[in-house]
mmCIF file of C-alpha atoms in Angstrom:
data_model
loop_
_atom_site.group_PDB
_atom_site.id
_atom_site.type_symbol
_atom_site.label_atom_id
_atom_site.label_comp_id
_atom_site.label_asym_id
_atom_site.label_seq_id
_atom_site.Cartn_x
_atom_site.Cartn_y
_atom_site.Cartn_z
ATOM 1 C CA MET T 1 -28.142 32.694 -207.550
ATOM 2 C CA SER T 2 -30.931 33.247 -210.341
ATOM 3 C CA SER T 3 -32.719 30.767 -212.706
ATOM 4 C CA ALA T 4 -34.979 30.793 -215.663
ATOM 5 C CA LEU T 5 -37.532 28.180 -216.473
ATOM 6 C CA ILE T 6 -38.831 27.843 -219.829
ATOM 7 C CA PHE T 7 -41.687 25.401 -220.662
ATOM 8 C CA ALA T 8 -42.414 24.892 -224.203
ATOM 9 C CA PRO T 9 -43.759 21.576 -225.449
ATOM 10 C CA SER T 10 -42.415 19.826 -228.656
ATOM 11 C CA GLY T 11 -44.053 17.655 -231.313
ATOM 12 C CA ARG T 12 -47.029 18.054 -233.454
ATOM 13 C CA GLY T 13 -49.572 20.700 -232.454
ATOM 14 C CA ALA T 14 -47.011 22.814 -230.500
ATOM 15 C CA GLY T 15 -47.732 25.993 -232.377
ATOM 16 C CA PRO T 16 -47.239 29.558 -231.042
ATOM 17 C CA GLU T 17 -50.583 29.399 -229.192
ATOM 18 C CA ARG T 18 -49.561 26.285 -227.364
ATOM 19 C CA SER T 19 -46.303 27.264 -226.148
ATOM 20 C CA VAL T 20 -45.808 28.775 -222.592
ATOM 21 C CA GLU T 21 -42.815 30.715 -221.533
ATOM 22 C CA VAL T 22 -42.407 31.540 -217.879
ATOM 23 C CA LYS T 23 -39.324 33.258 -216.615
ATOM 24 C CA VAL T 24 -38.774 33.121 -213.024
ATOM 25 C CA GLN T 25 -35.909 34.588 -210.964
ATOM 26 C CA VAL T 26 -35.309 33.506 -207.253
ATOM 27 C CA GLN T 27 -32.640 35.090 -205.137
ATOM 28 C CA VAL T 28 -30.671 32.933 -202.598
ATOM 29 C CA ARG T 29 -29.757 34.781 -199.451
ATOM 30 C CA ASP T 30 -27.410 33.467 -196.895
ATOM 31 C CA ASN T 31 -26.984 29.930 -198.657
ATOM 32 C CA ASN T 32 -30.547 29.397 -197.509
ATOM 33 C CA VAL T 33 -31.522 27.300 -200.560
ATOM 34 C CA ASP T 34 -34.627 25.702 -198.873
ATOM 35 C CA GLN T 35 -36.353 29.177 -198.538
ATOM 36 C CA ALA T 36 -35.481 29.888 -202.059
ATOM 37 C CA LEU T 37 -36.901 26.665 -203.118
ATOM 38 C CA ARG T 38 -40.176 27.498 -201.313
ATOM 39 C CA VAL T 39 -40.340 30.780 -202.910
ATOM 40 C CA LEU T 40 -39.847 29.203 -206.348
ATOM 41 C CA LYS T 41 -42.541 26.636 -205.815
ATOM 42 C CA LYS T 42 -45.090 29.509 -204.799
ATOM 43 C CA LYS T 43 -44.094 31.544 -207.776
ATOM 44 C CA LEU T 44 -44.419 28.625 -210.034
ATOM 45 C CA GLN T 45 -47.916 27.805 -208.409
ATOM 46 C CA ARG T 46 -49.045 31.454 -208.755
ATOM 47 C CA GLU T 47 -48.251 31.332 -212.454
ATOM 48 C CA GLY T 48 -49.916 28.256 -213.055
ATOM 49 C CA VAL T 49 -47.037 26.178 -214.406
ATOM 50 C CA PHE T 50 -47.900 23.075 -212.277
ATOM 51 C CA ARG T 51 -51.499 23.020 -213.583
ATOM 52 C CA GLU T 52 -50.403 23.497 -217.222
ATOM 53 C CA MET T 53 -47.872 20.637 -216.807
ATOM 54 C CA LYS T 54 -50.831 18.454 -215.374
ATOM 55 C CA LEU T 55 -52.863 19.290 -218.212
ATOM 56 C CA ARG T 56 -50.459 18.512 -221.056
ATOM 57 C CA ARG T 57 -49.530 14.951 -219.633
ATOM 58 C CA SER T 58 -51.883 13.525 -222.139
ATOM 59 C CA PHE T 59 -53.782 14.762 -225.196
ATOM 60 C CA GLU T 60 -57.200 16.438 -224.632
ATOM 61 C CA LYS T 61 -59.659 16.501 -227.261
ATOM 62 C CA PRO T 62 -60.611 20.032 -228.418
ATOM 63 C CA SER T 63 -64.366 19.483 -227.445
ATOM 64 C CA ALA T 64 -63.204 18.243 -223.982
ATOM 65 C CA ARG T 65 -61.133 21.344 -223.421
ATOM 66 C CA LYS T 66 -63.823 23.693 -224.433
ATOM 67 C CA LYS T 67 -66.215 21.746 -222.066
ATOM 68 C CA ARG T 68 -63.667 22.085 -219.214
ATOM 69 C CA GLU T 69 -62.814 25.763 -220.020
ATOM 70 C CA ARG T 70 -66.597 26.387 -219.933
ATOM 71 C CA ALA T 71 -67.066 24.823 -216.589
ATOM 72 C CA GLU T 72 -64.163 26.777 -215.278
ATOM 73 C CA ALA T 73 -65.656 30.149 -216.306
ATOM 74 C CA VAL T 74 -68.905 29.052 -214.737
ATOM 75 C CA ARG T 75 -67.150 28.154 -211.457
ATOM 76 C CA ARG T 76 -65.230 31.563 -211.528
ATOM 77 C CA HIS T 77 -68.541 33.505 -212.335
ATOM 78 C CA ARG T 78 -70.490 31.823 -209.321
ATOM 79 C CA LYS T 79 -67.627 32.409 -207.089
ATOM 80 C CA LEU T 80 -67.746 36.106 -207.895
ATOM 81 C CA LEU T 81 -71.348 36.269 -207.565
ATOM 82 C CA ARG T 82 -71.098 34.347 -204.292
ATOM 83 C CA LYS T 83 -68.388 36.923 -202.753
ATOM 84 C CA ARG T 84 -70.480 39.863 -204.268
ATOM 85 C CA MET T 85 -73.613 38.698 -202.504
ATOM 86 C CA GLU T 86 -71.638 38.347 -199.296
ATOM 87 C CA ARG T 87 -70.178 41.742 -199.418
ATOM 88 C CA GLU T 88 -73.670 43.237 -199.995
ATOM 89 C CA GLY T 89 -75.102 41.381 -197.052
ATOM 90 C CA PHE T 90 -77.366 38.812 -198.598
#
């Protein structure tokens, strides 16, 4: 069994930059649907689908979005620096 999930919001402001298309295929082996669901959830988590859905539950002002994205970038950069310092032995 294979499945495809397409997530594309509708309504105002749903231009090409706002639509997300994710195609995921999961094989069910030996009628083990539970295992296939676990694999599907893991793949969706890795793709960021759950996070994207959570962010789109309500409208986010462009200024708030920029602020959030900037904070995320700072966190990623600090994490990278922390890992680099550990690797170098500081």
